[in-house]
mmCIF file of C-alpha atoms in Angstrom:
data_model
loop_
_atom_site.group_PDB
_atom_site.id
_atom_site.type_symbol
_atom_site.label_atom_id
_atom_site.label_comp_id
_atom_site.label_asym_id
_atom_site.label_seq_id
_atom_site.Cartn_x
_atom_site.Cartn_y
_atom_site.Cartn_z
ATOM 1 C CA GLY A 1 0.000 0.000 0.000
ATOM 2 C CA GLU A 2 0.964 3.644 0.025
ATOM 3 C CA SER A 3 3.478 4.555 2.668
ATOM 4 C CA VAL A 4 6.085 7.001 3.734
ATOM 5 C CA GLY A 5 9.334 5.645 5.100
ATOM 6 C CA LEU A 6 12.722 6.766 6.319
ATOM 7 C CA HIS A 7 16.109 5.427 5.334
ATOM 8 C CA LEU A 8 17.827 5.828 8.724
ATOM 9 C CA PRO A 9 16.200 5.164 12.077
ATOM 10 C CA THR A 10 18.915 6.957 14.083
ATOM 11 C CA LEU A 11 21.366 9.739 13.352
ATOM 12 C CA SER A 12 24.096 10.996 15.645
ATOM 13 C CA VAL A 13 25.891 14.257 14.849
ATOM 14 C CA GLN A 14 28.322 16.589 16.537
ATOM 15 C CA GLU A 15 27.075 19.961 17.707
ATOM 16 C CA GLY A 16 27.685 22.531 15.000
ATOM 17 C CA ASP A 17 27.660 20.022 12.153
ATOM 18 C CA ASN A 18 24.941 19.882 9.524
ATOM 19 C CA SER A 19 22.334 17.107 9.689
ATOM 20 C CA ILE A 20 20.511 15.473 6.818
ATOM 21 C CA ILE A 21 17.432 13.344 7.423
ATOM 22 C CA ASN A 22 16.005 11.412 4.496
ATOM 23 C CA CYS A 23 12.551 10.149 3.638
ATOM 24 C CA ALA A 24 11.093 8.090 0.789
ATOM 25 C CA TYR A 25 7.446 8.200 -0.202
ATOM 26 C CA SER A 26 5.535 5.925 -2.517
ATOM 27 C CA ASN A 27 2.286 7.756 -3.262
ATOM 28 C CA SER A 28 2.807 9.599 -6.528
ATOM 29 C CA ALA A 29 -0.454 11.487 -5.899
ATOM 30 C CA SER A 30 1.018 13.196 -2.833
ATOM 31 C CA ASP A 31 1.392 16.906 -3.406
ATOM 32 C CA TYR A 32 2.139 18.297 0.011
ATOM 33 C CA PHE A 33 4.864 17.282 2.439
ATOM 34 C CA ILE A 34 5.636 18.334 5.979
ATOM 35 C CA TRP A 35 8.493 17.705 8.391
ATOM 36 C CA TYR A 36 7.609 17.412 12.066
ATOM 37 C CA LYS A 37 9.832 17.366 15.142
ATOM 38 C CA GLN A 38 8.720 15.396 18.173
ATOM 39 C CA GLU A 39 10.430 15.716 21.530
ATOM 40 C CA SER A 40 9.944 13.111 24.207
ATOM 41 C CA GLY A 41 6.511 13.308 25.802
ATOM 42 C CA LYS A 42 5.253 15.951 23.429
ATOM 43 C CA GLY A 43 3.179 16.102 20.278
ATOM 44 C CA PRO A 44 4.713 16.608 16.831
ATOM 45 C CA GLN A 45 5.710 20.176 16.079
ATOM 46 C CA PHE A 46 5.664 21.646 12.578
ATOM 47 C CA ILE A 47 9.095 22.477 11.141
ATOM 48 C CA ILE A 48 8.690 23.178 7.454
ATOM 49 C CA ASP A 49 6.513 22.200 4.522
ATOM 50 C CA ILE A 50 6.819 22.003 0.766
ATOM 51 C CA ARG A 51 4.376 21.586 -2.084
ATOM 52 C CA SER A 52 4.992 19.400 -5.090
ATOM 53 C CA ASN A 53 5.414 22.373 -7.434
ATOM 54 C CA MET A 54 8.642 23.235 -5.609
ATOM 55 C CA ASP A 55 11.896 21.324 -5.193
ATOM 56 C CA LYS A 56 13.452 23.350 -2.396
ATOM 57 C CA ARG A 57 12.273 25.481 0.460
ATOM 58 C CA GLN A 58 14.306 27.180 3.163
ATOM 59 C CA GLY A 59 13.462 28.194 6.676
ATOM 60 C CA GLN A 60 15.491 29.274 9.633
ATOM 61 C CA ARG A 61 18.446 26.812 9.738
ATOM 62 C CA VAL A 62 16.335 24.217 7.908
ATOM 63 C CA THR A 63 15.978 23.340 4.251
ATOM 64 C CA VAL A 64 13.640 20.800 2.701
ATOM 65 C CA LEU A 65 14.458 19.248 -0.662
ATOM 66 C CA LEU A 66 11.930 17.366 -2.765
ATOM 67 C CA ASN A 67 12.888 15.069 -5.625
ATOM 68 C CA LYS A 68 9.673 13.913 -7.271
ATOM 69 C CA THR A 69 11.520 11.812 -9.833
ATOM 70 C CA VAL A 70 12.740 9.384 -7.181
ATOM 71 C CA LYS A 71 10.048 10.223 -4.611
ATOM 72 C CA HIS A 72 12.561 11.417 -2.059
ATOM 73 C CA LEU A 73 12.369 14.093 0.592
ATOM 74 C CA SER A 74 15.138 15.370 2.849
ATOM 75 C CA LEU A 75 15.473 17.744 5.763
ATOM 76 C CA GLN A 76 18.730 19.584 6.230
ATOM 77 C CA ILE A 77 19.496 21.229 9.563
ATOM 78 C CA ALA A 78 22.389 23.672 9.575
ATOM 79 C CA ALA A 79 24.655 24.087 12.588
ATOM 80 C CA THR A 80 22.848 21.417 14.589
ATOM 81 C CA GLN A 81 22.308 22.280 18.237
ATOM 82 C CA PRO A 82 21.558 20.110 21.298
ATOM 83 C CA GLY A 83 17.999 21.468 21.226
ATOM 84 C CA ASP A 84 17.537 19.822 17.850
ATOM 85 C CA SER A 85 17.711 16.382 19.462
ATOM 86 C CA ALA A 86 14.344 14.760 18.805
ATOM 87 C CA VAL A 87 12.557 12.348 16.502
ATOM 88 C CA TYR A 88 11.854 13.764 13.056
ATOM 89 C CA PHE A 89 8.945 12.586 10.924
ATOM 90 C CA CYS A 90 8.128 13.300 7.337
ATOM 91 C CA ALA A 91 4.457 13.279 6.415
ATOM 92 C CA GLU A 92 2.625 13.446 3.141
ATOM 93 C CA THR A 93 -0.857 14.128 1.928
ATOM 94 C CA SER A 94 -2.791 14.940 -1.178
ATOM 95 C CA ARG A 95 -5.647 17.310 -1.888
ATOM 96 C CA GLN A 96 -7.888 14.293 -2.389
ATOM 97 C CA GLY A 97 -6.917 12.533 0.834
ATOM 98 C CA GLY A 98 -6.655 15.309 3.383
ATOM 99 C CA LYS A 99 -5.171 13.139 6.096
ATOM 100 C CA LEU A 100 -1.463 13.193 6.783
ATOM 101 C CA ILE A 101 0.425 9.927 6.484
ATOM 102 C CA PHE A 102 3.519 9.800 8.675
ATOM 103 C CA GLY A 103 6.738 7.906 8.177
ATOM 104 C CA GLN A 104 8.432 5.858 10.885
ATOM 105 C CA GLY A 105 10.736 8.628 12.110
ATOM 106 C CA THR A 106 14.448 9.275 12.581
ATOM 107 C CA GLU A 107 15.912 9.938 15.986
ATOM 108 C CA LEU A 108 18.474 12.722 15.856
ATOM 109 C CA SER A 109 21.021 12.808 18.661
ATOM 110 C CA VAL A 110 23.333 15.819 18.939
ATOM 111 C CA LYS A 111 26.598 15.353 20.809
ATOM 112 C CA PRO A 112 27.949 18.438 22.607
ATOM 113 C CA GLY B 1 -3.979 28.142 26.776
ATOM 114 C CA ALA B 2 -3.843 28.799 23.053
ATOM 115 C CA GLY B 3 -2.796 25.309 22.001
ATOM 116 C CA VAL B 4 -4.560 21.966 21.600
ATOM 117 C CA SER B 5 -5.358 20.512 25.006
ATOM 118 C CA GLN B 6 -5.828 16.813 25.688
ATOM 119 C CA SER B 7 -6.981 15.034 28.811
ATOM 120 C CA PRO B 8 -6.181 12.918 30.606
ATOM 121 C CA ARG B 9 -2.452 13.008 29.872
ATOM 122 C CA TYR B 10 -2.082 9.508 31.292
ATOM 123 C CA LYS B 11 -4.663 6.768 31.650
ATOM 124 C CA VAL B 12 -4.220 3.254 32.972
ATOM 125 C CA ALA B 13 -7.082 0.899 32.262
ATOM 126 C CA LYS B 14 -7.712 -2.737 33.019
ATOM 127 C CA ARG B 15 -8.401 -4.894 29.986
ATOM 128 C CA GLY B 16 -12.088 -4.748 29.191
ATOM 129 C CA GLN B 17 -12.685 -1.291 30.623
ATOM 130 C CA ASP B 18 -14.057 1.572 28.557
ATOM 131 C CA VAL B 19 -12.043 4.802 28.268
ATOM 132 C CA ALA B 20 -12.799 8.288 26.996
ATOM 133 C CA LEU B 21 -10.142 10.705 25.815
ATOM 134 C CA ARG B 22 -10.897 14.381 25.378
ATOM 135 C CA CYS B 23 -9.516 16.936 22.942
ATOM 136 C CA ASP B 24 -9.971 20.699 23.100
ATOM 137 C CA PRO B 25 -8.780 22.065 19.759
ATOM 138 C CA ILE B 26 -7.603 25.582 19.105
ATOM 139 C CA SER B 27 -10.628 27.865 19.128
ATOM 140 C CA GLY B 28 -12.118 28.330 15.688
ATOM 141 C CA HIS B 29 -10.251 25.462 14.053
ATOM 142 C CA VAL B 30 -12.445 23.713 11.545
ATOM 143 C CA SER B 31 -10.549 20.445 11.188
ATOM 144 C CA LEU B 32 -9.811 17.973 13.942
ATOM 145 C CA PHE B 33 -7.820 14.761 13.613
ATOM 146 C CA TRP B 34 -7.127 11.836 15.922
ATOM 147 C CA TYR B 35 -3.950 9.814 15.550
ATOM 148 C CA GLN B 36 -2.643 6.751 17.366
ATOM 149 C CA GLN B 37 1.085 6.517 18.043
ATOM 150 C CA ALA B 38 2.599 3.258 19.207
ATOM 151 C CA LEU B 39 5.961 3.327 20.949
ATOM 152 C CA GLY B 40 8.747 4.025 18.478
ATOM 153 C CA GLN B 41 6.380 4.510 15.564
ATOM 154 C CA GLY B 42 4.962 7.406 13.625
ATOM 155 C CA PRO B 43 1.419 8.604 14.262
ATOM 156 C CA GLU B 44 -1.259 6.563 12.498
ATOM 157 C CA PHE B 45 -4.410 8.297 11.288
ATOM 158 C CA LEU B 46 -7.631 7.312 13.034
ATOM 159 C CA THR B 47 -10.348 9.764 12.089
ATOM 160 C CA TYR B 48 -11.078 13.282 10.829
ATOM 161 C CA PHE B 49 -13.789 15.836 11.575
ATOM 162 C CA GLN B 50 -14.695 18.939 9.661
ATOM 163 C CA ASN B 51 -16.699 20.927 12.189
ATOM 164 C CA GLU B 52 -19.150 18.369 13.634
ATOM 165 C CA ALA B 53 -19.108 16.088 10.618
ATOM 166 C CA GLN B 54 -16.953 12.973 10.754
ATOM 167 C CA LEU B 55 -15.727 12.858 7.177
ATOM 168 C CA ASP B 56 -13.198 10.056 7.443
ATOM 169 C CA LYS B 57 -13.072 7.235 9.972
ATOM 170 C CA SER B 58 -11.143 4.824 7.818
ATOM 171 C CA GLY B 59 -8.301 4.544 10.348
ATOM 172 C CA LEU B 60 -10.351 3.368 13.308
ATOM 173 C CA PRO B 61 -8.991 -0.142 13.978
ATOM 174 C CA SER B 62 -12.251 -1.730 15.105
ATOM 175 C CA ASP B 63 -15.827 -0.999 16.060
ATOM 176 C CA ARG B 64 -14.626 -0.641 19.645
ATOM 177 C CA PHE B 65 -13.315 2.792 18.677
ATOM 178 C CA PHE B 66 -15.746 5.665 18.429
ATOM 179 C CA ALA B 67 -15.182 9.393 18.061
ATOM 180 C CA GLU B 68 -17.519 12.343 18.203
ATOM 181 C CA ARG B 69 -17.452 16.114 17.953
ATOM 182 C CA PRO B 70 -21.106 17.029 18.487
ATOM 183 C CA GLU B 71 -20.779 20.823 18.525
ATOM 184 C CA GLY B 72 -17.853 21.187 16.206
ATOM 185 C CA SER B 73 -15.357 22.044 18.929
ATOM 186 C CA VAL B 74 -14.442 19.551 21.686
ATOM 187 C CA SER B 75 -13.975 15.971 20.557
ATOM 188 C CA THR B 76 -14.015 12.701 22.466
ATOM 189 C CA LEU B 77 -12.383 9.445 21.422
ATOM 190 C CA LYS B 78 -13.984 6.483 23.145
ATOM 191 C CA ILE B 79 -12.512 3.008 23.281
ATOM 192 C CA GLN B 80 -14.765 0.235 24.491
ATOM 193 C CA ARG B 81 -13.606 -3.026 26.027
ATOM 194 C CA THR B 82 -9.957 -2.000 25.878
ATOM 195 C CA GLN B 83 -7.342 -4.534 24.837
ATOM 196 C CA GLN B 84 -3.600 -4.530 25.477
ATOM 197 C CA GLU B 85 -2.919 -3.689 21.837
ATOM 198 C CA ASP B 86 -4.792 -0.416 22.374
ATOM 199 C CA SER B 87 -1.892 0.811 24.526
ATOM 200 C CA ALA B 88 -0.493 3.853 22.742
ATOM 201 C CA VAL B 89 -0.382 7.623 22.763
ATOM 202 C CA TYR B 90 -3.490 9.144 21.254
ATOM 203 C CA LEU B 91 -2.782 12.460 19.588
ATOM 204 C CA CYS B 92 -5.304 15.092 18.659
ATOM 205 C CA ALA B 93 -4.557 17.759 16.084
ATOM 206 C CA SER B 94 -6.494 20.699 14.725
ATOM 207 C CA SER B 95 -6.227 22.962 11.724
ATOM 208 C CA PRO B 96 -7.937 26.148 10.603
ATOM 209 C CA ARG B 97 -8.214 24.706 7.090
ATOM 210 C CA THR B 98 -10.413 22.022 5.601
ATOM 211 C CA ALA B 99 -9.027 18.682 4.488
ATOM 212 C CA SER B 100 -8.758 19.713 0.863
ATOM 213 C CA ASN B 101 -5.887 22.018 1.818
ATOM 214 C CA THR B 102 -4.713 20.569 5.088
ATOM 215 C CA GLY B 103 -1.706 22.735 5.787
ATOM 216 C CA GLU B 104 -0.051 22.616 9.162
ATOM 217 C CA LEU B 105 -1.651 20.537 11.888
ATOM 218 C CA PHE B 106 -1.338 21.722 15.465
ATOM 219 C CA PHE B 107 -0.895 18.758 17.781
ATOM 220 C CA GLY B 108 -1.697 18.339 21.428
ATOM 221 C CA GLU B 109 0.697 16.559 23.772
ATOM 222 C CA GLY B 110 -1.327 13.384 23.613
ATOM 223 C CA SER B 111 -3.033 11.015 26.001
ATOM 224 C CA ARG B 112 -0.939 7.986 26.900
ATOM 225 C CA LEU B 113 -3.138 4.929 27.397
ATOM 226 C CA THR B 114 -1.779 1.840 29.092
ATOM 227 C CA VAL B 115 -3.998 -1.231 29.164
ATOM 228 C CA LEU B 116 -3.039 -3.846 31.732
#
């Protein structure tokens, strides 16, 4: 069935380095993608989104890249900080579906 | 507060008991979603409301799960005759947009259900 998945379940980086979290999706009808950050004991928190008519979008210290040819999404975090430690989920939806479908998640651990 | 509020934050139930989980969405938000998150997994869609109308309940795992939003604001997720596999965090999210243009969802902190 349709699903969203992540390549790496865990990622450990040094403080100050850049982080890249990857995600693969299989629903070619998806036209809207969101990255969420979830800290322990809390609900997912919106980071950045991108629509299928774009291939790159930048926010504060974060960049999302979308490659529709290979159905791949990535989240880049610049100058990773200890406060970035969390589980990161990609999620996808389409105008027809409405509901968000989440991937499994990647745990990002930042070493001081 | 201004965010999505869920209660109770923690609930322990004996197998076979009924439970009710409450969600207070952000005031004025049209859309309300319930998700189930098992330990170490991503949230799984359960059901969606647009105002008081339940437009999608395709994710409810069995007829023991029931959700309502009678006045288009507060929502309750009810689980009857709880089973151990129902143990999870139940997340509520709201959005000012309708499902056709979902946009950002604002999540509550969840209700953690443990069934013994």
